[in-house]
Every structure is written in structure tokens, then in C-alpha cells.
Amino acid sequence: MTTTTNDPNATISIENVSKHYRDQTALDGLSLKVPEGAVFGLLGENGAGKTTTLSILLGLIRADGGAVRVLGLDPERDGLAIRRRVGYVPEQPALYDWMTVAEAGWFAAGFHPEPVTGTGAYQIRYAELTQGFGLPPNRKIKALSKGMRAKVSLSLALASAPRLLILDEPTSGLDTMVRREFLESMVDLAANGQTVLLSSHQIAEVERVASHVALLHQGKLILSEPLDDLRAHTFSLAVNFQSRDHDPAPPSGLAMELIDAADAPRQARWLVRARDRAACEAVRALPGVESLQIESPSLEDVYIGYMRGRRPEPTSRVGSAHVA
Ligand code: ATP
């Protein structure tokens, strides 16, 4: 639809995209916008459709239907142009083991014939980046640790000074220090106006660096919004009741949407969306409520709440409810 694909502020727009692999639905009517300059965290469980989404954006696979624009280009028509302009760090970087760190940069420079910031800019930037990461230029790729390989892959992606960087699980298998370093460099990029789309399972890490988050579940979008908005409107309520006989969920008259609920004999935990904390205070006045604590959940709590709210409940769990 033209409203999304023509949005001048969206570096990426995805409109009603579906993808099936034989009888397996990977994406089911996905619509998503990644604004310019965002560090955008794409979250979802195994098989949610994250890699499929990234592959469609890069023109590596075709969607069954819908409209996609990346930097104003259509991946089905202009896949090669997109792959030249976008820095892509795949989950498992494909590097030639027999090359040295320096040779990998020289080789990749051949795929970036149009100098972005001047003649030889790619190799110069690559050398600066690898040096900054402390990578020995003459060491063979096969002799690098996993973290060092990830840094080579990131250096290769960044050396073309791309307006858009796409990373698929970039920190999986890296140690804490390297992960932090890696992700902090994403924030630096965004500060320079570059856009970063990052797929990850590491929710706490995403929370530290992302400006926007999207949750995918079974190929469908559950939410997509600036992290600050999510924080401002999501609350965890611990409601203590006077008796065991109480509402398992907020009554429909309250100005809040229930994401997930867990019940104990005289207590309920409700994860809700509401305009603000004051709107949650209304719970205090419900019949039978003894006390109420309102907390700000972590992104992980929100993620788990949304996921649990959408999963069939194990029969052993009592009294859980949700609003879809
Ligand atoms: P993970 O976090 O485990 O990497 P993901 O969110 O990246 O998962 P996808 O790899 O996009 O998920 O997979 C989405 C769905 O499509 C899954 O059910 C997966 O089994 C299926 N799928 C992905 N690639 C193929 C393929 N080449 N052939 C058949 N089914 C596929």
C-alpha cells in the first residue's frame, strides 16, 4: 500500500507481507516501518520469522505477497543494489578461512566499486575498524576466535559506511564483553544518523541499545513501537485481595488492556497497557482490593507477558487470562 511504501521517514517499510515455505507459514500479513536513525530491535521466539523478514528485505528470498521498500528500493527488483548499499551481518558470517583479516577487506572492497566517501574509502575504513577492534591484520580467518570473526564481519559491513545496517543475531555465541562492545557500536552508528535493524533473542541487551522494538510471533506482528512509548504505557500490577474469590482480570470498565495475568489465591499479577500510572490507580478502588503495587516491567517481562498471553496454557497453570 502506498501510504507505507512512500513514507519518506521510513528507511524500511513492509506492508502486509506473507511468506510460506510449502505448508509452513513464516510471515502472515506483516507490516512494519523502521524509521531513519533508529536502532530497531526485532524480537521473537525461534521460528517467529525474523530471518525470513531480513532475507526478504535483502532480496535473498521473495515474499508471496505484500510491498517492501528498503532505502526506497524494491528488494525483488533491486536486490543487488540493496545488498551493495546495506551493511549485512548474517547469523553465521560466510568468510573465507584461508584469507587473512586484511585480505578479507581487500576482497570485499571488490564488491563496493563505487567509493562511498572517496577513492579506496572501503579499505581504509575497514583497516581502521579492524584496528579499532584489535584484530591482527595478518592473522588468517581460520585462526580467529568466534568473537574475532564476528568483529571481522561487522567491520566488513561497516566499511562501506552504509545508511542501513542489518544484523541477524549478531551477538550469539559472543562473550559478554564483546557483546557489549558490539552493541554499543550500534548506538554510535545511530548517533551518526545510520539506521540499524537488529534481530535478537537477547532481550535485555536489546533493551539497552534499541530505540524501537517489534515483537514477532508465528509470523505476525504483536507490537512495534518506540521503546520509550512501550515503557511509558506498560505496567505490572501486583493486586492483593481481601479474599480468595476475586477477579482474575481487570474488569472491562477500566481504561487498560490486559497483556497477561497470573493468579494466586489472594493475589493477581496483571501486565497491562494503560495511558499512564494514574490510570492504573483505578484498580485500588475495585471491590475487594486490599493493596496495589504498580511497577514498570523490564522489556523481558513485557516480552514474556505477550508471548505467554499468546501461547496455549499448560494445564497445570491456574487462572491465566489475556486480551488479544
Ligand atoms: P530463529 O530465532 O530460530 O533463527 P526466526 O525467527 O529467524 O527463528 P525463521 O528462520 O524466519 O525464524 O523461520 C520462520 C518459519 O519458517 C519457521 O517455522 C521455519 O521452520 C520456517 N522456515 C524458514 N526457512 C525455511 C526453509 N528454507 N524451508 C522451510 N521452512 C523454513
mmCIF file of C-alpha atoms in Angstrom, residues 11-14 17 30 32 34 42 50-61 63 67-71 73-76 78-79 82-83 86 164 166 197:
data_model
loop_
_atom_site.group_PDB
_atom_site.id
_atom_site.type_symbol
_atom_site.label_atom_id
_atom_site.label_comp_id
_atom_site.label_asym_id
_atom_site.label_seq_id
_atom_site.Cartn_x
_atom_site.Cartn_y
_atom_site.Cartn_z
ATOM 1 C CA THR A 11 14.234 3.501 5.912
ATOM 2 C CA ILE A 12 12.375 0.210 5.700
ATOM 3 C CA SER A 13 8.684 -0.293 5.071
ATOM 4 C CA ILE A 14 6.982 -3.630 4.996
ATOM 5 C CA VAL A 17 3.936 -9.259 3.641
ATOM 6 C CA LEU A 30 3.440 -8.492 8.411
ATOM 7 C CA LEU A 32 6.389 -2.783 9.846
ATOM 8 C CA VAL A 34 11.787 1.177 10.537
ATOM 9 C CA LEU A 42 13.277 -7.281 16.034
ATOM 10 C CA LYS A 50 12.925 -12.856 11.928
ATOM 11 C CA THR A 51 15.457 -14.321 9.489
ATOM 12 C CA THR A 52 12.744 -14.666 6.843
ATOM 13 C CA THR A 53 11.962 -10.956 7.235
ATOM 14 C CA LEU A 54 15.621 -9.954 6.921
ATOM 15 C CA SER A 55 16.111 -12.222 3.899
ATOM 16 C CA ILE A 56 13.137 -10.616 2.142
ATOM 17 C CA LEU A 57 14.500 -7.136 2.889
ATOM 18 C CA LEU A 58 17.830 -8.057 1.314
ATOM 19 C CA GLY A 59 16.190 -9.612 -1.748
ATOM 20 C CA LEU A 60 17.601 -13.048 -0.874
ATOM 21 C CA ILE A 61 14.141 -14.601 -0.937
ATOM 22 C CA ALA A 63 7.716 -12.661 -0.396
ATOM 23 C CA ALA A 67 5.006 -4.496 -0.617
ATOM 24 C CA VAL A 68 8.532 -3.870 0.658
ATOM 25 C CA ARG A 69 10.841 -0.879 0.328
ATOM 26 C CA VAL A 70 14.398 -0.673 1.627
ATOM 27 C CA LEU A 71 16.114 2.707 1.189
ATOM 28 C CA LEU A 73 14.160 0.332 -3.387
ATOM 29 C CA ASP A 74 12.120 -2.796 -4.050
ATOM 30 C CA PRO A 75 14.117 -5.900 -2.967
ATOM 31 C CA GLU A 76 12.503 -8.077 -5.641
ATOM 32 C CA ASP A 78 16.742 -4.127 -6.886
ATOM 33 C CA GLY A 79 18.120 -6.816 -4.580
ATOM 34 C CA ILE A 82 20.174 -3.056 -1.824
ATOM 35 C CA ARG A 83 22.852 -5.591 -0.860
ATOM 36 C CA VAL A 86 23.151 -2.165 3.147
ATOM 37 C CA LEU A 164 21.389 0.912 6.909
ATOM 38 C CA ILE A 166 21.010 -5.245 9.182
ATOM 39 C CA LEU A 197 17.882 -3.281 12.272
#
